[in-house]
């Protein structure tokens, strides 16, 4: 037998009080005179014997009552069967996993409800403890204190699902940091009530536990069933135009061990159903659905993919945003003002483009960063910061079209273009202009350039060109001369593209700019320069990066949904706005999956779509045996098999808390007090 509070055993010294009372009779005797002394002596002898027995019995009852009270306050118990036992003098930290995966069901009950019920039973074992702590995935401020069991039991009724997944390493560090603020004698014990989902639990081997802390892993789980979710969605082209056929691809995944057949997906745009598709998704695999749709009107369109899949429903909706017919920002940087104004004539007369023209000596680097396409025309010598600004622009996803001057500085351009993947630039003077070769109609670049009736025509009337330089073959040849020399080349550098022309656009070097092919080629270059639209983001993707036009210093952007507004942590880097989405209890009630407006000065700048982490949808769990193997060698960690059994708390108490005896000693103290009363009252 052991004692939880052995200091109360000093109370056994109180036994000396009834002993002293019974040994020393402090009552004064009073002499009484009687006439018949012989008779009085006989009665006195008989009464003294009985009274002596009564006194000893009363003293024994009082001693036993006091001793039982001292034992009761010291809380004796029979030690636990397990070596990993609970130390009731330390802090008890309870982690309840309320991630979205706990929405799964076992015997028509949610995992979260099962875990909450068993945690409530466990609190019944600690009902007299005051050093209890409850941690959830919210990591909220109210989790930082120590509370009695009844306080935590009341809070269990208010816990709902959280969209913020936490790794077990994050949970342990959270519990350890909170317990460090409340130093108490005795060992601490940590409980993890979770489904131990593999995709969110993190690297179990990275968890470095303190050997003085006792950790109890309490899994609640069943076999992984079919769960279908949308993994991602993307467009076939980065550019969307209204009233034209557009294609959206949707990747659908199945995390279960059973095939999902005939899953019907519905595509809605601005709350109007636009298309449907049906797919069969293999077990632990994925499939791609294809949607054809048309858009009417420019601007942001709210898209949604919906389907029916039970019992896990939090991932049955996928939100995304399409920007229909966005303006393509073209920056024209020239050396000398061109005579024909060919670039301005192409882009300035179409509402699809916004064109700005500047001399290479006066161009602002900020304009380069905020452009989709930079056309560098007729610049003889690259100087200053312009080469570096253009290289950074291409690496970050921009498109650069270079039209050479009549006499380019090959050395200057050679160093500049070598960074972008083009080598061997040499100046040359051809003897005469050569016609262009027939373009490869199978090249995706020319997919919309030629009419179908002309696709079989081989003898096209193509323009002539007189190159002023040449370079080593690199990237993709878009247009060539009849002699095989490259006229227009495309090279990928970083996440951007570089287009290099072999000849200027003036009439002395050919008539390409006057030919009908020039306009569609320049249109295709501009259309291909539009950076791939990011259709959606996830809540845990911190920070998310948004492209903004003409950022203002000290601007404060807000995220608004319905009437809820939050101001996320933000910073501006160039034309990129970096937002950190609040997590856990910092997230407002409106931060659920859906659409959010990016607001500046009460004006909507953009619309973005936020979805939950896909890792929550992958319903594979660590089994108890896998958990034991992962934590093998750590004697302070105990793994339970399952907690769907109502006898969990009883089994846990016997194995890890022992048997409490204080109640029995309290009952014994009351019994001996009643014996004392009975002896005094009824024993004559």
XYZ file of C-alpha atoms in Angstrom:
684
model
C 0.000 0.000 0.000
C 1.228 3.487 -0.897
C 0.139 6.961 0.084
C -0.543 9.910 -2.201
C -0.050 12.477 0.604
C 2.038 10.726 3.270
C 2.530 13.975 5.217
C -0.989 13.541 6.591
C 0.259 10.493 8.507
C 1.576 12.930 11.088
C -2.062 13.150 12.079
C -1.624 9.790 13.797
C -0.046 11.717 16.676
C -3.566 12.830 17.542
C -4.056 9.311 18.933
C -2.232 10.497 22.005
C -5.179 12.737 22.957
C -7.750 9.970 23.701
C -5.004 7.875 25.313
C -4.116 10.712 27.656
C -7.762 11.317 28.464
C -8.373 7.684 29.336
C -5.164 7.086 31.275
C -5.396 10.215 33.399
C -8.779 10.717 34.929
C -9.023 14.467 35.258
C -12.438 14.254 36.917
C -12.302 15.131 40.678
C -13.825 12.605 43.095
C -16.555 13.670 45.492
C -17.020 11.948 48.867
C -20.588 10.898 49.698
C -21.625 9.508 53.144
C -23.967 6.549 53.381
C -25.431 4.690 56.429
C -25.081 1.146 55.011
C -21.415 0.958 53.974
C -21.334 -2.811 53.400
C -24.026 -2.618 50.764
C -22.384 0.382 49.060
C -19.037 -1.420 48.707
C -20.683 -4.343 46.964
C -22.357 -2.068 44.359
C -19.173 -0.033 43.850
C -17.047 -3.096 43.144
C -19.454 -4.351 40.495
C -19.738 -0.887 38.725
C -15.999 -0.236 38.605
C -15.281 -3.447 36.655
C -17.878 -2.722 33.966
C -16.822 0.910 33.705
C -13.186 -0.105 33.128
C -14.138 -2.312 30.152
C -16.327 0.453 28.726
C -13.500 2.989 28.966
C -11.087 0.726 27.106
C -13.616 0.083 24.344
C -14.397 3.796 23.909
C -10.691 4.606 23.846
C -10.090 1.945 21.188
C -12.967 3.305 19.047
C -11.627 6.833 19.285
C -8.079 5.741 18.452
C -9.260 3.767 15.415
C -11.488 6.641 14.220
C -8.610 9.132 14.400
C -6.225 6.681 12.720
C -8.704 6.024 9.882
C -9.159 9.754 9.345
C -5.388 10.259 9.120
C -5.133 7.401 6.627
C -8.066 8.762 4.602
C -6.454 12.208 4.242
C -3.147 10.646 3.186
C -5.113 8.860 0.392
C -3.676 5.329 0.435
C -3.865 3.202 -2.688
C -2.692 -0.140 -4.000
C -0.010 0.500 -6.678
C -0.856 -0.029 -10.352
C -0.147 -3.195 -12.236
C 1.737 -1.331 -14.993
C 5.212 0.111 -14.620
C 4.005 3.261 -16.444
C 1.784 4.474 -13.656
C 0.064 7.790 -13.110
C 1.559 10.140 -10.536
C -1.441 12.016 -9.203
C 0.667 14.771 -7.670
C 1.859 16.036 -11.084
C 0.074 17.851 -13.905
C -2.282 15.840 -16.110
C -2.355 17.233 -19.668
C -5.097 15.876 -21.945
C -4.925 16.283 -25.738
C -8.170 15.818 -27.671
C -7.675 15.598 -31.420
C -10.534 17.572 -32.978
C -9.181 17.656 -36.532
C -11.533 17.175 -39.465
C -10.615 13.506 -39.845
C -12.330 12.866 -36.487
C -15.599 13.305 -38.377
C -15.264 9.661 -39.459
C -17.726 7.287 -37.847
C -17.480 4.050 -35.918
C -20.759 2.274 -35.172
C -22.662 5.401 -36.256
C -20.755 7.583 -33.799
C -18.167 10.157 -34.753
C -14.611 9.536 -33.643
C -14.712 12.910 -31.894
C -17.793 11.918 -29.890
C -16.220 8.590 -28.890
C -13.001 10.269 -27.787
C -14.933 12.957 -25.901
C -16.956 10.336 -24.021
C -13.899 8.340 -22.997
C -12.053 11.480 -21.986
C -15.038 12.391 -19.812
C -14.815 8.964 -18.151
C -11.134 9.577 -17.509
C -11.923 12.923 -15.897
C -14.109 10.994 -13.465
C -10.957 9.296 -12.184
C -9.354 12.709 -11.606
C -12.434 14.392 -10.148
C -10.554 15.526 -7.045
C -7.539 16.800 -8.994
C -7.030 20.511 -9.627
C -3.996 20.354 -11.956
C -5.697 19.308 -15.186
C -5.127 20.754 -18.618
C -7.025 20.244 -21.876
C -5.343 20.873 -25.247
C -7.032 20.754 -28.668
C -5.917 21.555 -32.201
C -7.068 25.138 -31.667
C -4.135 25.875 -29.303
C -6.392 28.490 -27.735
C -5.575 30.874 -24.888
C -7.962 29.143 -22.476
C -5.845 25.991 -22.723
C -2.917 27.589 -20.907
C -4.270 27.281 -17.356
C -4.850 24.443 -14.912
C -8.440 23.583 -14.058
C -10.417 21.080 -11.973
C -12.084 18.124 -13.626
C -15.591 19.602 -13.605
C -14.367 22.714 -15.438
C -12.861 20.606 -18.207
C -15.933 18.376 -18.360
C -18.048 21.445 -19.099
C -15.655 22.526 -21.832
C -15.881 19.151 -23.568
C -19.463 19.967 -24.543
C -18.303 23.015 -26.551
C -15.484 21.435 -28.588
C -16.149 21.120 -32.313
C -14.116 20.133 -35.348
C -11.118 22.283 -36.202
C -9.667 22.894 -39.656
C -6.118 23.227 -38.277
C -4.221 19.909 -38.278
C -1.369 19.481 -35.788
C 1.493 17.015 -35.810
C 2.098 14.986 -32.663
C 5.443 16.728 -32.247
C 3.676 20.110 -32.205
C 1.172 18.778 -29.670
C 3.897 17.458 -27.364
C 5.844 20.727 -27.475
C 2.649 22.634 -26.750
C 1.855 20.478 -23.722
C 5.442 20.596 -22.476
C 5.625 24.394 -22.741
C 2.328 24.850 -20.918
C 3.296 22.451 -18.125
C 6.623 24.244 -17.687
C 4.702 27.353 -16.632
C 3.114 25.484 -13.712
C 5.860 23.776 -11.743
C 4.549 21.080 -9.399
C 6.003 18.173 -7.469
C 5.647 14.732 -8.950
C 5.750 13.412 -12.488
C 3.494 14.762 -15.213
C 1.282 12.579 -17.369
C 0.157 13.327 -20.921
C -2.801 11.725 -22.699
C -3.324 11.776 -26.476
C -6.860 10.965 -27.621
C -6.563 10.833 -31.423
C -7.186 8.764 -34.525
C -3.412 9.002 -35.211
C -3.871 9.821 -38.868
C -0.690 9.070 -40.809
C -0.907 12.079 -43.106
C -1.067 14.595 -40.239
C 0.708 12.873 -37.322
C 4.114 13.824 -38.700
C 7.411 12.038 -38.172
C 6.992 9.979 -34.997
C 10.731 9.350 -34.725
C 11.316 13.111 -34.407
C 9.371 13.312 -31.132
C 11.898 13.705 -28.326
C 10.056 13.005 -25.078
C 11.185 13.721 -21.535
C 11.584 10.416 -19.718
C 10.099 11.947 -16.565
C 6.769 12.496 -18.329
C 4.383 9.561 -18.617
C 2.622 9.483 -22.005
C -0.508 7.468 -22.727
C -1.590 7.034 -26.367
C -5.303 6.365 -26.655
C -6.268 5.614 -30.291
C -9.836 5.733 -31.570
C -10.074 4.302 -35.036
C -11.583 1.804 -37.431
C -10.672 0.437 -40.817
C -10.010 3.093 -43.459
C -13.056 3.332 -45.686
C -13.715 4.984 -49.025
C -13.278 8.742 -48.948
C -13.308 10.762 -52.152
C -11.932 14.285 -52.327
C -10.777 16.805 -54.926
C -7.003 16.998 -54.916
C -6.534 19.897 -57.355
C -8.038 21.730 -60.318
C -6.298 23.428 -63.240
C -7.028 24.940 -66.635
C -5.760 23.619 -69.930
C -4.446 27.107 -70.778
C -3.362 29.958 -68.520
C -5.630 32.324 -70.421
C -9.437 32.393 -70.268
C -11.625 34.409 -72.611
C -15.347 34.853 -72.364
C -17.792 33.194 -74.762
C -15.184 30.634 -75.774
C -14.837 26.976 -74.875
C -12.615 26.484 -71.839
C -11.456 23.246 -70.258
C -11.035 22.577 -66.549
C -9.303 19.449 -65.278
C -10.073 18.137 -61.798
C -7.989 15.493 -60.045
C -10.137 13.312 -57.767
C -8.471 11.026 -55.203
C -9.695 8.096 -53.128
C -7.953 7.409 -49.810
C -9.901 4.247 -48.992
C -9.321 0.609 -49.780
C -12.495 0.287 -51.884
C -13.056 1.626 -55.391
C -15.437 4.548 -55.744
C -17.557 3.969 -58.837
C -19.581 6.492 -60.810
C -18.740 9.501 -58.671
C -20.778 12.348 -60.155
C -19.006 15.714 -59.986
C -20.925 18.949 -60.490
C -19.256 22.150 -61.682
C -20.924 25.401 -60.647
C -19.914 28.904 -61.698
C -21.372 31.809 -59.756
C -23.911 29.447 -58.134
C -25.105 28.175 -61.531
C -24.421 24.599 -62.581
C -22.267 24.677 -65.693
C -21.239 21.068 -66.297
C -21.102 17.550 -64.843
C -18.676 14.651 -65.093
C -18.553 11.078 -63.802
C -15.390 9.210 -62.812
C -14.373 5.887 -61.289
C -11.693 6.361 -58.663
C -9.618 3.269 -57.787
C -8.765 2.390 -54.204
C -5.825 4.460 -52.931
C -5.651 6.062 -56.374
C -6.882 9.014 -58.365
C -8.689 9.909 -61.563
C -9.013 13.076 -63.658
C -12.335 14.594 -64.658
C -12.665 17.002 -67.584
C -15.177 19.856 -67.726
C -15.997 21.996 -70.757
C -17.545 25.363 -69.968
C -18.134 28.873 -71.279
C -17.852 32.119 -69.383
C -19.937 35.192 -69.944
C -18.585 38.467 -68.676
C -15.144 39.458 -67.472
C -13.762 39.441 -63.975
C -13.629 36.925 -61.152
C -15.912 33.897 -61.313
C -16.630 31.740 -58.257
C -16.262 28.064 -59.110
C -17.244 25.055 -57.027
C -16.918 21.291 -57.453
C -19.467 19.317 -55.424
C -20.271 15.620 -55.028
C -21.899 13.252 -52.547
C -19.714 11.075 -50.332
C -20.507 9.799 -46.831
C -19.801 9.653 -43.919
C -16.884 12.111 -44.258
C -18.448 15.242 -45.717
C -16.079 18.103 -44.878
C -14.206 17.600 -48.175
C -17.246 17.172 -50.456
C -16.886 20.731 -51.738
C -13.916 22.246 -53.518
C -13.770 25.994 -54.114
C -11.789 27.860 -56.765
C -11.789 31.217 -58.549
C -11.342 31.970 -62.264
C -10.339 35.365 -63.633
C -12.070 35.654 -67.004
C -10.365 37.778 -69.669
C -7.869 39.554 -67.432
C -5.934 42.492 -68.839
C -2.526 41.513 -70.194
C 0.032 44.077 -69.097
C 2.533 44.772 -71.891
C 5.561 47.017 -71.367
C 7.295 48.272 -74.524
C 10.919 49.284 -73.899
C 12.666 50.778 -76.949
C 16.055 52.227 -77.791
C 14.927 54.678 -80.451
C 11.326 55.392 -81.265
C 10.477 52.923 -84.057
C 9.138 54.402 -87.267
C 6.340 51.960 -87.871
C 5.051 51.753 -84.271
C 4.308 48.102 -84.970
C 4.210 47.001 -81.333
C 1.871 49.816 -80.338
C -0.394 49.116 -83.305
C -0.719 45.471 -82.263
C -1.474 45.930 -78.571
C -2.925 49.427 -78.219
C -6.050 48.757 -80.271
C -7.338 45.784 -78.301
C -9.093 46.158 -74.947
C -7.509 42.880 -73.911
C -4.125 44.579 -73.484
C -2.849 47.497 -71.481
C 0.278 48.925 -73.126
C 2.916 51.255 -71.742
C 5.891 52.458 -73.813
C 9.098 53.873 -72.344
C 12.611 54.577 -73.498
C 15.248 52.201 -72.123
C 16.861 55.211 -70.426
C 13.705 56.159 -68.498
C 11.981 52.887 -67.687
C 11.084 52.300 -64.033
C 12.148 48.875 -62.651
C 8.807 48.734 -60.846
C 7.006 48.774 -64.205
C 8.973 45.718 -65.273
C 7.943 43.781 -62.159
C 4.263 44.605 -62.685
C 4.146 43.491 -66.326
C 3.201 40.206 -67.931
C 5.172 40.795 -71.148
C 8.153 43.090 -71.772
C 8.984 43.802 -75.414
C 12.585 45.020 -75.715
C 12.916 46.601 -79.164
C 15.867 48.278 -80.838
C 18.053 48.703 -77.733
C 21.659 48.741 -78.949
C 23.460 48.500 -75.620
C 22.126 47.023 -72.369
C 23.378 49.151 -69.489
C 22.662 50.100 -65.906
C 20.295 47.897 -63.919
C 18.152 47.025 -66.942
C 19.806 43.632 -67.670
C 19.488 42.492 -64.050
C 15.896 43.733 -63.793
C 14.921 41.835 -66.942
C 16.662 38.645 -65.807
C 14.890 38.768 -62.437
C 11.619 39.426 -64.233
C 11.979 36.301 -66.389
C 13.060 34.079 -63.486
C 9.953 35.098 -61.542
C 7.602 34.039 -64.340
C 7.519 36.978 -66.749
C 7.871 36.824 -70.538
C 10.463 38.805 -72.473
C 10.404 39.360 -76.261
C 13.654 40.750 -77.705
C 13.625 42.474 -81.094
C 17.212 43.437 -82.020
C 18.356 46.824 -83.356
C 19.956 47.131 -86.779
C 23.427 46.941 -85.209
C 23.245 45.107 -81.864
C 26.162 44.916 -79.419
C 26.720 41.183 -79.516
C 29.002 41.098 -76.476
C 26.504 42.937 -74.271
C 23.599 40.771 -75.413
C 25.720 37.614 -75.248
C 26.366 38.024 -71.535
C 22.732 38.939 -70.916
C 21.205 36.077 -72.931
C 23.592 33.426 -71.625
C 21.942 33.784 -68.216
C 18.572 33.143 -69.886
C 19.749 29.980 -71.659
C 20.833 31.345 -75.074
C 24.510 31.102 -75.990
C 26.693 31.851 -78.972
C 25.211 35.226 -80.005
C 27.069 36.529 -83.079
C 26.360 39.523 -85.315
C 26.005 38.858 -89.037
C 25.151 40.659 -92.248
C 23.243 38.450 -94.646
C 23.500 39.021 -98.394
C 19.733 39.260 -98.812
C 16.419 38.637 -97.138
C 15.114 35.104 -97.044
C 11.482 34.000 -96.787
C 10.193 32.289 -93.661
C 9.652 28.552 -93.704
C 6.167 27.125 -93.254
C 5.398 26.986 -89.511
C 4.827 23.651 -87.846
C 1.050 23.585 -87.523
C 1.278 20.808 -84.926
C 3.117 23.128 -82.591
C 0.706 24.190 -79.801
C 1.945 27.755 -80.252
C 0.153 27.893 -83.641
C -2.942 25.952 -82.595
C -5.265 28.959 -83.097
C -3.306 30.901 -85.710
C -4.296 29.211 -88.983
C -7.816 28.486 -90.135
C -8.706 24.854 -90.620
C -9.073 25.359 -94.384
C -5.450 26.502 -94.611
C -3.935 23.749 -92.527
C -3.428 21.521 -95.570
C -2.118 24.325 -97.779
C 1.646 24.047 -98.115
C 2.496 27.035 -100.325
C 1.656 29.902 -98.024
C 2.661 33.440 -98.899
C 5.133 34.091 -96.102
C 7.205 37.242 -95.473
C 10.950 37.784 -95.883
C 13.452 38.620 -93.163
C 17.082 39.799 -93.058
C 18.714 38.595 -89.791
C 21.222 40.769 -87.943
C 22.430 38.068 -85.556
C 22.348 34.332 -84.949
C 22.773 32.067 -81.939
C 23.267 28.471 -81.012
C 20.154 26.330 -81.173
C 18.313 26.369 -77.839
C 14.792 25.960 -76.589
C 12.001 25.681 -79.135
C 12.109 27.032 -82.681
C 8.836 28.766 -83.510
C 9.746 30.304 -86.881
C 12.687 29.584 -89.165
C 13.990 30.822 -92.499
C 14.023 28.663 -95.568
C 17.724 27.924 -95.030
C 16.986 26.496 -91.584
C 18.254 29.487 -89.618
C 16.162 30.380 -86.576
C 14.053 33.516 -86.865
C 11.959 33.269 -83.637
C 13.019 31.155 -80.698
C 11.440 30.435 -77.299
C 13.556 29.473 -74.275
C 12.392 28.739 -70.749
C 14.377 30.334 -67.935
C 13.270 29.913 -64.332
C 9.483 30.062 -64.468
C 9.441 32.592 -67.335
C 9.946 32.639 -71.100
C 12.262 34.489 -73.467
C 11.391 35.087 -77.146
C 14.252 36.126 -79.423
C 13.763 37.549 -82.933
C 16.592 37.368 -85.486
C 15.781 40.637 -87.309
C 14.383 44.105 -86.563
C 10.858 44.999 -87.645
C 11.866 47.852 -89.989
C 11.368 47.475 -93.714
C 15.127 47.367 -94.411
C 15.229 43.994 -92.627
C 12.112 42.441 -94.121
C 8.371 42.714 -94.189
C 7.408 40.450 -91.269
C 5.722 43.328 -89.390
C 3.567 44.110 -92.433
C 2.502 40.504 -92.945
C -0.722 38.964 -91.622
C 1.211 36.410 -89.533
C 2.783 39.112 -87.356
C -0.357 40.033 -85.386
C -1.356 36.472 -84.304
C 2.259 35.667 -83.410
C 2.491 38.703 -81.144
C -0.937 37.899 -79.711
C 0.176 34.361 -78.912
C 3.323 35.645 -77.235
C 1.232 37.990 -75.106
C -1.404 35.355 -74.320
C 1.281 32.844 -73.330
C 2.832 35.438 -71.033
C -0.180 35.405 -68.739
C 1.009 33.524 -65.688
C -0.885 30.410 -64.803
C -3.843 31.336 -62.653
C -3.739 30.085 -59.101
C -7.308 28.912 -58.725
C -7.271 28.161 -54.974
C -5.206 28.049 -51.778
C -5.240 26.029 -48.572
C -5.467 27.360 -45.018
C -2.105 25.927 -43.955
C -0.283 27.413 -46.957
C 1.386 30.242 -45.080
C 2.081 32.675 -46.459
C -0.068 32.760 -49.581
C 1.258 34.948 -52.388
C -1.036 37.219 -54.404
C -0.060 39.436 -57.345
C -1.289 43.006 -56.902
C -1.203 45.999 -59.222
C 0.630 49.142 -58.198
C 1.057 48.363 -54.490
C 0.827 51.389 -52.226
C 3.129 51.823 -49.232
C 1.628 51.226 -45.784
C -1.536 49.749 -47.277
C -3.560 47.414 -45.063
C -5.393 44.621 -46.863
C -8.300 42.760 -45.297
C -9.970 39.434 -45.969
C -13.736 39.667 -45.940
C -16.393 36.991 -46.071
C -20.001 38.014 -45.644
C -19.830 40.377 -42.669
C -16.666 38.922 -41.169
C -13.416 40.821 -41.694
C -9.935 39.883 -40.544
C -6.598 41.636 -40.958
C -3.976 38.930 -41.545
C -0.261 39.401 -41.017
C 0.982 40.778 -44.330
C 3.918 42.228 -46.202
C 4.532 43.428 -49.730
C 7.530 42.273 -51.771
C 7.564 43.981 -55.144
C 4.164 43.286 -56.646
C 3.579 40.248 -54.424
C 1.333 40.458 -51.365
C 2.190 37.794 -48.780
C -0.631 36.943 -46.365
C -0.459 34.654 -43.344
C -3.841 33.072 -42.722
C -4.676 32.900 -38.981
C -4.516 29.425 -37.455
C -6.257 27.762 -34.513
C -8.098 30.043 -32.115
C -6.742 33.084 -33.967
C -9.013 32.214 -36.882
C -12.331 33.975 -36.978
C -15.603 32.096 -37.233
C -15.772 32.992 -40.928
C -12.547 31.164 -41.747
C -14.124 28.067 -43.195
C -13.622 26.788 -46.713
C -15.052 29.142 -49.301
C -14.503 32.489 -51.007
C -12.843 35.561 -49.512
C -12.604 39.096 -50.833
C -9.274 40.899 -50.672
C -10.299 44.395 -49.635
C -8.287 47.620 -49.685
C -9.913 50.885 -48.614
C -13.303 49.185 -48.711
C -12.765 48.196 -52.361
C -12.565 44.574 -53.500
C -9.239 44.021 -55.257
C -9.404 40.252 -55.754
C -11.401 37.175 -54.825
C -9.565 34.114 -53.535
C -10.725 30.617 -52.628
C -9.497 28.776 -49.536
C -9.868 25.028 -48.974
C -8.929 22.709 -46.147
C -5.716 20.732 -46.176
C -5.940 17.607 -48.358
C -3.937 15.650 -45.789
C -7.038 15.481 -43.573
C -8.863 13.595 -46.317
C -6.350 10.735 -46.432
C -7.883 8.350 -43.922
C -5.026 6.012 -43.111
C -4.207 5.536 -39.442
C -1.434 4.163 -37.273
C -2.533 0.930 -35.662
C -1.697 0.299 -31.979
C 1.002 -2.155 -33.031
C 2.553 0.429 -35.368
C 2.514 2.991 -32.572
C 4.211 0.562 -30.206
C 6.863 -0.144 -32.821
C 7.405 3.581 -33.433
C 7.892 4.258 -29.708
C 9.672 1.036 -28.854
C 12.413 1.492 -26.288
C 10.598 4.351 -24.555
C 9.335 2.854 -21.322
C 7.445 5.988 -20.349
C 5.013 5.606 -23.283
C 2.051 3.231 -23.151
C -0.276 2.508 -26.083
C -3.849 1.293 -25.593
C -5.490 -0.993 -28.100
C -8.787 0.860 -28.567
C -11.238 2.965 -26.592
C -14.612 2.056 -28.046
C -15.143 -0.109 -24.956
C -17.208 1.339 -22.103
C -14.897 -0.324 -19.578
C -11.944 1.815 -20.681
C -11.793 3.986 -17.555
C -12.021 0.977 -15.229
C -9.282 -0.897 -17.054
C -7.124 2.190 -17.130
C -7.528 2.763 -13.401
C -6.527 -0.792 -12.532
C -3.510 -0.782 -14.829
C -2.155 2.703 -14.285
C -3.707 4.320 -11.215
C -4.062 1.433 -8.772
C -6.974 1.020 -6.355
C -7.972 3.940 -4.123
C -8.477 3.026 -0.454
C -9.256 6.411 1.092
C -12.999 5.846 0.798
C -12.762 2.652 2.837
C -10.798 4.382 5.582
C -13.317 7.217 5.641
C -16.162 4.738 6.010
C -14.182 2.994 8.787
C -13.700 6.306 10.640
C -17.437 6.939 10.530
C -18.077 3.372 11.699
C -15.811 3.721 14.742
C -17.398 7.058 15.617
C -20.778 5.330 15.587
C -19.332 2.532 17.760
C -18.128 5.133 20.238
C -21.571 6.752 20.374
C -23.183 3.368 20.844
C -20.841 2.409 23.650
C -21.432 5.639 25.504
C -25.187 5.582 25.010
C -26.179 1.944 25.394
C -23.472 0.257 27.474
C -24.571 0.669 31.123
